[in-house]
Amino acid sequence: MLIPTGVLVADARAAGRAIPAFNVITIEHAEAIVAGAEAAGLPVILQISENAVKFHGNRLAPVAAAAAAIGATAGVGVSLHLDHVKDLDLLDQAAAHGFSSVMVDASRLPYDENVATTAAAVERLHAQGLWVESELGEVGGKAGDPHAPGVRTDPAEAARYVAATGVDALAVAVGSSHAMTSRTARLDHDLITALRDAIAIPLVLHGSSGVPDGELTAAVRAGMVKINIGTALNTAFTGAVRETLAADESLVDPRKYLAPARDAIASVVARLTTLLAGD
Ligand code: G3H
Ligand code: ZN
């Protein structure tokens, strides 16, 4: 069933848990994420990034409709989140396509411009009933960005930023980096605690694929609530495709390699969702 992101995040926070947000690229991703969440018996956030929309020919409607339909028939709570949005026109399409939340990504801009861009977007998006996440202190590793695990969000600046923008959740730089294919990131747990104590809204961890299990559970204990995971799913998906194709060179039916790839994502989702719930 579809539930607003703000409700899922608030429920997780009240229970001292984290909720994972998994990136959807294809319809098989959405099916697999929901299958994994159902296997774990826990809610999940389906997030579609601006880059994924670009991949679909700059068309939000088809991939959003698929994710919404899959979420609506799920046996667990599922929300739809539009992720890493820099294109302000795309933000204004979110509510009409079933999203209950968005991430306004002005993290590459200098502080004052990040505040101005985000505050203006928040005012408009709140009027449309959307829950809004933004980022302060750029988490590196996005396409074209340098891998910058050394960047950190300052707690005092974060407090000023939250007051000035009115955002509902804040993505912070605490040691993770996007698109890591090895789980070797080390997080600054004292900083996570300081950020949690400095601001009243939930914290979001990006680039979580590169974060090992122990670091993830410690980050949740320290105050992380929404945990964004993308690359780990693609590693599992593509690995299964590669293995299936390598085993049979005569194979041409995509269902024969997409089915194991989808199962591989579902297993990763079930495992991480359970881990983050602390059960
Ligand atoms: O917003 C999406 C996430 O930050 C995913 O990062 O692909 O490194 O897990 P990841
Ligand atoms: Zn991210």
Coordinates of C-alpha atoms and ligand atoms in Angstrom, one line a residue:
M1 CA 0.0 0.0 0.0
L2 CA 1.2 3.5 -0.7
I3 CA 2.0 5.6 2.4
P4 CA 3.6 9.1 2.4
T5 CA 7.4 9.2 2.9
G6 CA 7.0 11.6 5.9
V7 CA 4.9 9.0 7.7
L8 CA 7.3 6.1 7.1
V9 CA 10.3 8.2 8.2
A10 CA 8.5 9.5 11.3
D11 CA 7.4 5.9 12.2
A12 CA 10.9 4.6 11.8
R13 CA 12.4 7.5 13.9
A14 CA 9.8 7.0 16.7
A15 CA 10.7 3.3 16.8
G16 CA 14.5 4.0 16.9
R17 CA 14.9 2.3 13.5
A18 CA 16.0 3.5 10.0
I19 CA 14.1 3.1 6.8
P20 CA 15.9 2.3 3.6
A21 CA 15.3 4.2 0.3
F22 CA 16.2 2.1 -2.7
N23 CA 16.9 3.6 -6.1
V24 CA 14.6 2.4 -8.9
I25 CA 15.9 2.4 -12.5
T26 CA 13.8 -0.2 -14.3
I27 CA 10.5 -1.8 -13.5
E28 CA 12.4 -4.9 -12.4
H29 CA 14.1 -2.8 -9.7
A30 CA 10.7 -1.7 -8.3
E31 CA 9.3 -5.3 -8.4
A32 CA 12.5 -6.6 -6.7
I33 CA 12.6 -3.9 -4.0
V34 CA 9.0 -4.5 -3.1
A35 CA 9.5 -8.3 -3.1
G36 CA 12.5 -7.9 -0.8
A37 CA 10.5 -5.6 1.6
E38 CA 7.6 -8.0 1.6
A39 CA 10.0 -10.9 2.5
A40 CA 11.4 -8.8 5.4
G41 CA 7.9 -7.7 6.4
L42 CA 9.0 -4.0 6.6
P43 CA 8.2 -0.8 4.8
V44 CA 10.4 0.7 2.2
I45 CA 10.9 3.9 0.1
L46 CA 11.1 3.6 -3.7
Q47 CA 13.1 6.5 -5.0
I48 CA 13.6 7.6 -8.6
S49 CA 16.5 10.0 -9.3
E50 CA 16.6 12.8 -11.8
N51 CA 19.3 10.7 -13.5
A52 CA 16.9 7.8 -13.8
V53 CA 14.3 10.1 -15.3
K54 CA 16.9 11.2 -17.9
F55 CA 17.6 7.5 -18.7
H56 CA 13.9 7.1 -19.5
G57 CA 14.1 9.8 -22.1
N58 CA 13.4 12.6 -19.7
R59 CA 10.0 11.2 -19.1
L60 CA 8.9 10.9 -15.5
A61 CA 5.4 9.5 -16.1
P62 CA 6.1 5.9 -17.2
V63 CA 8.6 4.9 -14.6
A64 CA 6.7 6.7 -11.9
A65 CA 3.4 5.0 -12.9
A66 CA 5.1 1.6 -12.7
A67 CA 6.6 2.2 -9.3
A68 CA 3.3 3.6 -8.0
A69 CA 1.3 0.7 -9.2
I70 CA 3.8 -1.8 -7.8
G71 CA 3.8 0.1 -4.5
A72 CA 0.0 0.3 -4.3
T73 CA -0.4 -3.5 -4.5
A74 CA 2.5 -4.2 -2.0
G75 CA 1.8 -6.1 1.2
V76 CA 4.0 -3.6 3.1
G77 CA 4.0 0.2 3.3
V78 CA 5.7 1.8 0.3
S79 CA 6.3 5.4 -0.5
L80 CA 7.5 7.2 -3.6
H81 CA 10.4 9.7 -3.4
L82 CA 11.9 11.8 -6.2
D83 CA 15.7 11.8 -5.6
H84 CA 18.6 14.2 -6.3
V85 CA 16.6 16.8 -8.2
K86 CA 18.4 19.8 -9.6
D87 CA 15.9 20.6 -12.4
L88 CA 13.2 22.7 -10.7
D89 CA 10.7 21.9 -13.5
L90 CA 10.9 18.2 -12.5
L91 CA 10.2 19.0 -8.9
D92 CA 6.9 20.5 -9.9
Q93 CA 5.9 17.3 -11.7
A94 CA 6.3 15.2 -8.5
A95 CA 3.0 15.6 -6.8
A96 CA 1.0 14.8 -9.9
H97 CA 2.9 11.6 -10.5
G98 CA 2.2 10.0 -7.1
F99 CA 5.4 11.2 -5.2
S100 CA 4.8 12.2 -1.6
S101 CA 8.4 13.5 -1.2
V102 CA 11.3 15.0 -3.1
M103 CA 15.0 15.8 -2.6
V104 CA 16.0 19.2 -3.7
D105 CA 19.7 18.9 -4.5
A106 CA 21.4 22.2 -4.3
S107 CA 24.4 20.8 -2.5
R108 CA 27.0 21.8 -5.1
L109 CA 26.1 25.4 -4.7
P110 CA 27.8 27.8 -2.2
Y111 CA 26.0 27.9 1.2
D112 CA 24.0 31.1 0.5
E113 CA 22.8 29.9 -2.9
N114 CA 21.9 26.4 -1.5
V115 CA 19.8 28.2 1.1
A116 CA 18.1 30.5 -1.3
T117 CA 17.4 27.7 -3.9
T118 CA 16.2 25.2 -1.3
A119 CA 14.0 27.7 0.7
A120 CA 12.2 28.9 -2.4
A121 CA 11.6 25.2 -3.5
V122 CA 10.4 24.2 0.0
E123 CA 7.8 26.9 0.1
R124 CA 6.4 25.9 -3.3
L125 CA 6.6 22.1 -2.6
H126 CA 5.1 22.3 0.9
A127 CA 2.1 24.1 -0.7
Q128 CA 1.7 21.0 -2.9
G129 CA 1.8 18.8 0.2
L130 CA 5.2 17.3 -0.4
W131 CA 7.8 16.3 2.2
V132 CA 11.2 17.8 1.3
E133 CA 14.7 16.6 1.8
S134 CA 17.8 18.6 0.9
E135 CA 21.6 18.3 1.3
L136 CA 24.2 20.3 3.1
G137 CA 27.9 19.4 2.6
E138 CA 28.1 17.6 -0.7
V139 CA 28.3 13.8 -0.5
G140 CA 30.7 13.1 -3.4
G141 CA 30.8 10.4 -6.0
K142 CA 27.9 11.4 -8.2
A143 CA 28.6 11.2 -11.9
G144 CA 31.1 14.0 -12.7
D145 CA 31.9 14.7 -9.1
P146 CA 35.3 13.9 -7.5
H147 CA 35.2 11.1 -5.0
A148 CA 35.4 13.2 -1.8
P149 CA 35.0 11.2 1.3
G150 CA 36.7 14.0 3.3
V151 CA 33.8 16.4 3.0
R152 CA 31.9 17.0 6.3
T153 CA 28.7 18.8 7.3
D154 CA 29.2 21.3 10.2
P155 CA 26.5 20.9 12.9
A156 CA 26.2 24.7 13.7
E157 CA 25.8 25.4 10.0
A158 CA 23.3 22.6 9.6
A159 CA 21.2 24.2 12.4
R160 CA 21.2 27.6 10.6
Y161 CA 20.5 25.9 7.3
V162 CA 17.5 24.0 8.6
A163 CA 16.0 27.1 10.2
A164 CA 16.6 29.1 7.0
T165 CA 15.2 26.6 4.5
G166 CA 12.3 24.8 6.4
V167 CA 13.3 21.4 5.0
D168 CA 11.8 18.2 6.5
A169 CA 15.0 16.0 6.4
L170 CA 18.6 16.7 5.9
A171 CA 21.2 14.7 3.9
V172 CA 24.6 15.2 5.5
A173 CA 28.2 14.4 4.6
V174 CA 29.7 12.2 7.3
G175 CA 32.1 9.9 5.4
S176 CA 30.1 8.1 2.8
S177 CA 30.4 8.6 -0.9
H178 CA 28.1 7.7 -3.9
A179 CA 28.6 4.8 -6.2
M180 CA 31.1 2.8 -4.2
T181 CA 31.3 -0.9 -5.3
S182 CA 33.3 -1.9 -2.2
R183 CA 31.9 -1.6 1.3
T184 CA 34.9 0.2 2.8
A185 CA 33.5 3.6 3.9
R186 CA 34.2 4.6 7.5
L187 CA 31.6 7.1 9.0
D188 CA 32.2 9.8 11.6
H189 CA 29.7 8.6 14.2
D190 CA 30.5 11.4 16.7
L191 CA 29.6 13.9 13.9
I192 CA 26.3 12.0 13.3
T193 CA 25.4 12.3 17.0
A194 CA 26.4 16.0 17.0
L195 CA 24.2 16.6 13.9
R196 CA 21.3 14.7 15.4
D197 CA 21.6 16.9 18.6
A198 CA 21.9 20.1 16.6
I199 CA 18.8 19.7 14.4
A200 CA 15.3 18.6 15.1
I201 CA 14.6 16.9 11.7
P202 CA 15.6 13.4 10.6
L203 CA 19.1 12.8 9.1
V204 CA 19.6 11.1 5.7
L205 CA 22.6 9.0 4.7
H206 CA 23.5 9.0 1.0
G207 CA 26.0 6.7 -0.7
S208 CA 25.1 3.9 1.7
S209 CA 26.2 1.0 -0.7
G210 CA 29.8 1.6 0.3
V211 CA 29.0 1.4 4.1
P212 CA 29.6 -2.0 5.8
D213 CA 26.9 -3.5 8.0
G214 CA 28.5 -2.6 11.3
E215 CA 29.0 1.1 10.2
L216 CA 25.3 1.2 9.1
T217 CA 23.9 -0.1 12.4
A218 CA 26.2 2.3 14.3
A219 CA 25.0 5.2 12.1
V220 CA 21.4 4.3 12.9
R221 CA 22.1 4.2 16.6
A222 CA 23.8 7.6 16.3
G223 CA 20.8 9.1 14.6
M224 CA 20.5 8.3 10.9
V225 CA 16.9 7.7 9.9
K226 CA 16.6 7.5 6.0
I227 CA 19.3 5.3 4.4
N228 CA 19.7 5.7 0.6
I229 CA 21.0 2.7 -1.3
G230 CA 21.4 2.3 -5.0
T231 CA 24.7 0.9 -6.3
A232 CA 24.5 -2.3 -4.1
L233 CA 21.3 -3.2 -6.0
N234 CA 22.9 -2.6 -9.4
T235 CA 26.0 -4.7 -8.4
A236 CA 23.7 -7.6 -7.5
F237 CA 21.5 -7.1 -10.6
T238 CA 24.4 -6.8 -13.1
G239 CA 26.3 -9.6 -11.5
A240 CA 23.4 -12.0 -12.0
V241 CA 22.9 -10.9 -15.6
R242 CA 26.5 -11.4 -16.4
E243 CA 26.6 -14.8 -14.8
T244 CA 23.4 -16.0 -16.5
L245 CA 24.6 -14.8 -19.9
A246 CA 28.0 -16.3 -19.5
A247 CA 26.5 -19.7 -18.6
D248 CA 24.5 -19.9 -21.9
E249 CA 25.6 -18.1 -25.0
S250 CA 22.5 -19.2 -26.9
L251 CA 20.1 -17.4 -24.4
V252 CA 18.1 -14.6 -26.0
D253 CA 14.9 -14.2 -23.9
P254 CA 15.5 -11.3 -21.5
R255 CA 13.2 -12.9 -18.9
K256 CA 15.8 -15.7 -18.5
Y257 CA 18.4 -13.2 -17.2
L258 CA 16.2 -10.5 -15.7
A259 CA 14.4 -13.0 -13.4
P260 CA 17.6 -14.0 -11.6
A261 CA 18.8 -10.4 -11.6
R262 CA 15.5 -9.3 -10.0
D263 CA 15.8 -12.1 -7.4
A264 CA 19.4 -10.9 -6.6
I265 CA 18.1 -7.4 -5.9
A266 CA 15.3 -8.8 -3.7
S267 CA 17.8 -10.7 -1.6
V268 CA 19.9 -7.6 -1.0
V269 CA 16.8 -5.5 -0.2
A270 CA 15.5 -8.1 2.3
R271 CA 18.8 -8.4 4.1
L272 CA 19.5 -4.6 4.3
T273 CA 15.9 -3.7 5.3
T274 CA 16.1 -6.2 8.1
L275 CA 19.5 -5.0 9.2
L276 CA 18.3 -1.3 9.3
A277 CA 15.2 -2.2 11.3
G278 CA 17.6 -3.6 14.0
D279 CA 15.5 -6.8 14.2
Ligands
G3H1 O1 20.5 9.0 -3.4 C1 20.9 7.8 -3.6 C2 21.9 7.2 -2.8 O2 22.7 8.2 -2.2 C3 22.6 6.0 -3.3 O3 24.0 5.9 -3.2 O4 24.4 4.3 -5.0 O5 26.2 4.9 -3.4 O6 24.2 3.5 -2.7 P1 24.7 4.6 -3.6
ZN2 ZN 22.5 10.2 -3.0

